CSV table of C-alpha atoms in Angstrom, one decimal:
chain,number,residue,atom,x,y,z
A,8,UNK,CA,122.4,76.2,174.2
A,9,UNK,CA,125.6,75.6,172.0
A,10,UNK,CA,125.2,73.9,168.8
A,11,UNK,CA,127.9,71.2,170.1
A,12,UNK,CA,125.3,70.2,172.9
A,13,UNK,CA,122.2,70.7,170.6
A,14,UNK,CA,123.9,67.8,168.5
A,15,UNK,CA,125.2,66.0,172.1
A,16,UNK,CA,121.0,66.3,172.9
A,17,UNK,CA,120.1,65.2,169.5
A,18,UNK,CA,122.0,62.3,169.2
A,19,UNK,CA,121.0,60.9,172.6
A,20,UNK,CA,117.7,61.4,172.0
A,21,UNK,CA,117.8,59.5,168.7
A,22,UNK,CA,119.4,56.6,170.7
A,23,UNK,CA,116.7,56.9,172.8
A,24,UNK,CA,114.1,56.6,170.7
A,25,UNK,CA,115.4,53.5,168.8
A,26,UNK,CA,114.9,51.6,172.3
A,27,UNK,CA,111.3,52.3,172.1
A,28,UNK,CA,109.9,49.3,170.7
A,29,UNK,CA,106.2,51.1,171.2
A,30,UNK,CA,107.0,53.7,168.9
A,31,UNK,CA,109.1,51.1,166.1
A,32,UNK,CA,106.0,48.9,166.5
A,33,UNK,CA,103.8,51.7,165.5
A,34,UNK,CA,106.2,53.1,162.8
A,35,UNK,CA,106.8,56.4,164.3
A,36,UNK,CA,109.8,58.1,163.1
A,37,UNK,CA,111.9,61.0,164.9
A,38,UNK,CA,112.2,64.0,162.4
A,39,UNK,CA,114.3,66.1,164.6
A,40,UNK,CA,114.7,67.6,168.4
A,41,UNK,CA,115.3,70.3,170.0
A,42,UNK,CA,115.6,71.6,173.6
A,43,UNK,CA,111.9,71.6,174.3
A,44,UNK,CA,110.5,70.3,171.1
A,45,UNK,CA,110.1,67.1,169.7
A,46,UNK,CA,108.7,66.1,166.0
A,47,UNK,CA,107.9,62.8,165.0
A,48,UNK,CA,105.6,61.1,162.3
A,49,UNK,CA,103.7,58.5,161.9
A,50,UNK,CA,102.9,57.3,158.3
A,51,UNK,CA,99.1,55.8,157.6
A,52,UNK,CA,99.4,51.7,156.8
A,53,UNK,CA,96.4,49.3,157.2
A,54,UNK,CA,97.3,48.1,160.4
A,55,UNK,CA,96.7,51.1,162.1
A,56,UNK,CA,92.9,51.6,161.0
A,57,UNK,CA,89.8,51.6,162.9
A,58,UNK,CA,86.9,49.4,161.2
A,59,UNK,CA,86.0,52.9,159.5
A,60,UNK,CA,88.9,53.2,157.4
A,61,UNK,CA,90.7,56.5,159.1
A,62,UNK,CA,93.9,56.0,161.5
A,63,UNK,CA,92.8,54.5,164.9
A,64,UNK,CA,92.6,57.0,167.8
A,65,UNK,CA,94.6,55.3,170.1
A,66,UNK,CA,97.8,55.3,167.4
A,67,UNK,CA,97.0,59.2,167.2
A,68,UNK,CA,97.3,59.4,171.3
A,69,UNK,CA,100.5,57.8,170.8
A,70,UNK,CA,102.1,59.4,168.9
A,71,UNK,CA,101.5,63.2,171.0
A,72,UNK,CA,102.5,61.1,174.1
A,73,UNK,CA,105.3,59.8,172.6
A,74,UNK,CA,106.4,63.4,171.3
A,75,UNK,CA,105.4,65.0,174.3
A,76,UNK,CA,107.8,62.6,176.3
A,77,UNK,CA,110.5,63.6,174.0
A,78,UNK,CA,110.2,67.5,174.5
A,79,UNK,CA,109.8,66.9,178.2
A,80,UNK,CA,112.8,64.8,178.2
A,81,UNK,CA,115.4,67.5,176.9
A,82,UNK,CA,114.6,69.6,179.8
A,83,UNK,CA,115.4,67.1,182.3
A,84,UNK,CA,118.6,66.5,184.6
A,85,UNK,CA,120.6,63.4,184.0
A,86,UNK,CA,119.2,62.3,187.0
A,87,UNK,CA,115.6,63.0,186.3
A,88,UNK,CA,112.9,61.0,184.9
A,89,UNK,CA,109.5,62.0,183.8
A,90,UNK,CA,106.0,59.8,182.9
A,91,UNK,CA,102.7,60.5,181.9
A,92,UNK,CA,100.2,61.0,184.4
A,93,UNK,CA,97.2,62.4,182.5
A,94,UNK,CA,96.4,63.0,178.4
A,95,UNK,CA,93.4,64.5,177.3
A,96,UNK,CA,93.1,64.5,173.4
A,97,UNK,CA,90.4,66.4,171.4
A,98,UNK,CA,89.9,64.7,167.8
A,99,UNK,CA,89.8,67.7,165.1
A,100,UNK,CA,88.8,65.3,162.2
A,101,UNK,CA,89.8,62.1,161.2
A,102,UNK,CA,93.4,61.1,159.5
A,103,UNK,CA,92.1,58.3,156.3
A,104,UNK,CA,95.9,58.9,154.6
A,105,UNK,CA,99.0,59.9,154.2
A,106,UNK,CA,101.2,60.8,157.5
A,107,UNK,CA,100.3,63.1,160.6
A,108,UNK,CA,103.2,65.1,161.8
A,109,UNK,CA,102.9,65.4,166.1
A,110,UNK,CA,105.1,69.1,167.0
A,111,UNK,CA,105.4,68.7,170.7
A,112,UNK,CA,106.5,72.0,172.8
A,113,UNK,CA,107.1,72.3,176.4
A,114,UNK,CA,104.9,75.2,177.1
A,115,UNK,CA,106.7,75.4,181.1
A,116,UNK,CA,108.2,74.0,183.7
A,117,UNK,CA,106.1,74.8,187.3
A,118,UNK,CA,108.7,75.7,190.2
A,119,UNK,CA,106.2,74.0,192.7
A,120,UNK,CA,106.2,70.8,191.1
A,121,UNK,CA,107.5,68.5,188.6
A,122,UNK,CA,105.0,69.4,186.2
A,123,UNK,CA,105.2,70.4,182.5
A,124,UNK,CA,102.3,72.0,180.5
């Protein structure tokens, strides 16, 4: 991919994700794109806490949907669209600061299907 479409991709997908009220609502930020790879972030305020203190699980599984529908976008069609049908997140240890940092990659593409992994 040419660095003139990189930029094309990045841009759009930038667009894109300013007209995702979810992700503004739960203050996730873009850091960059790339065919196959989304980064964003999402920086630790009050709101998003569980009654224990740490970040809320759910804002977690958000934010790897989120990316993960990002990656999967840039290796669509123009005429292709693409949902979530199943996420399955194993919890390493809690997040009680700072900002987690989600590095979605589009592992492949199955011929048979429309599936990503």
């Amino acid at each position: 991919m040419n660095k003139e479409l990189d930029e094309m991709l990045k841009d759009k997908a930038r667009a894109g994700f300013e007209s995702v009220p979810f992700a503004r609502l739960l203050g996730m930020e873009l850091v960059d794109i790339f065919y196959g790879e989304a980064i964003l972030k999402l920086k630790m305020r009050d709101e998003l806490r569980q009654p224990q203190g740490v970040l809320h699980g759910g804002a977690t599984a958000s934010l790897i949907d989120t990316a993960t529908a990002f990656a999967v976008i840039t290796c669509l069609g123009e005429s292709e669209k693409a949902t979530t049908i199943d996420l399955t997140v194993h919890y390493l240890r809690p997040v009680s600061g700072g900002e987690i940092v989600c590095t979605a990659k589009v592992a492949r593409r199955t011929q048979d299907s429309d599936r990503f992994g």
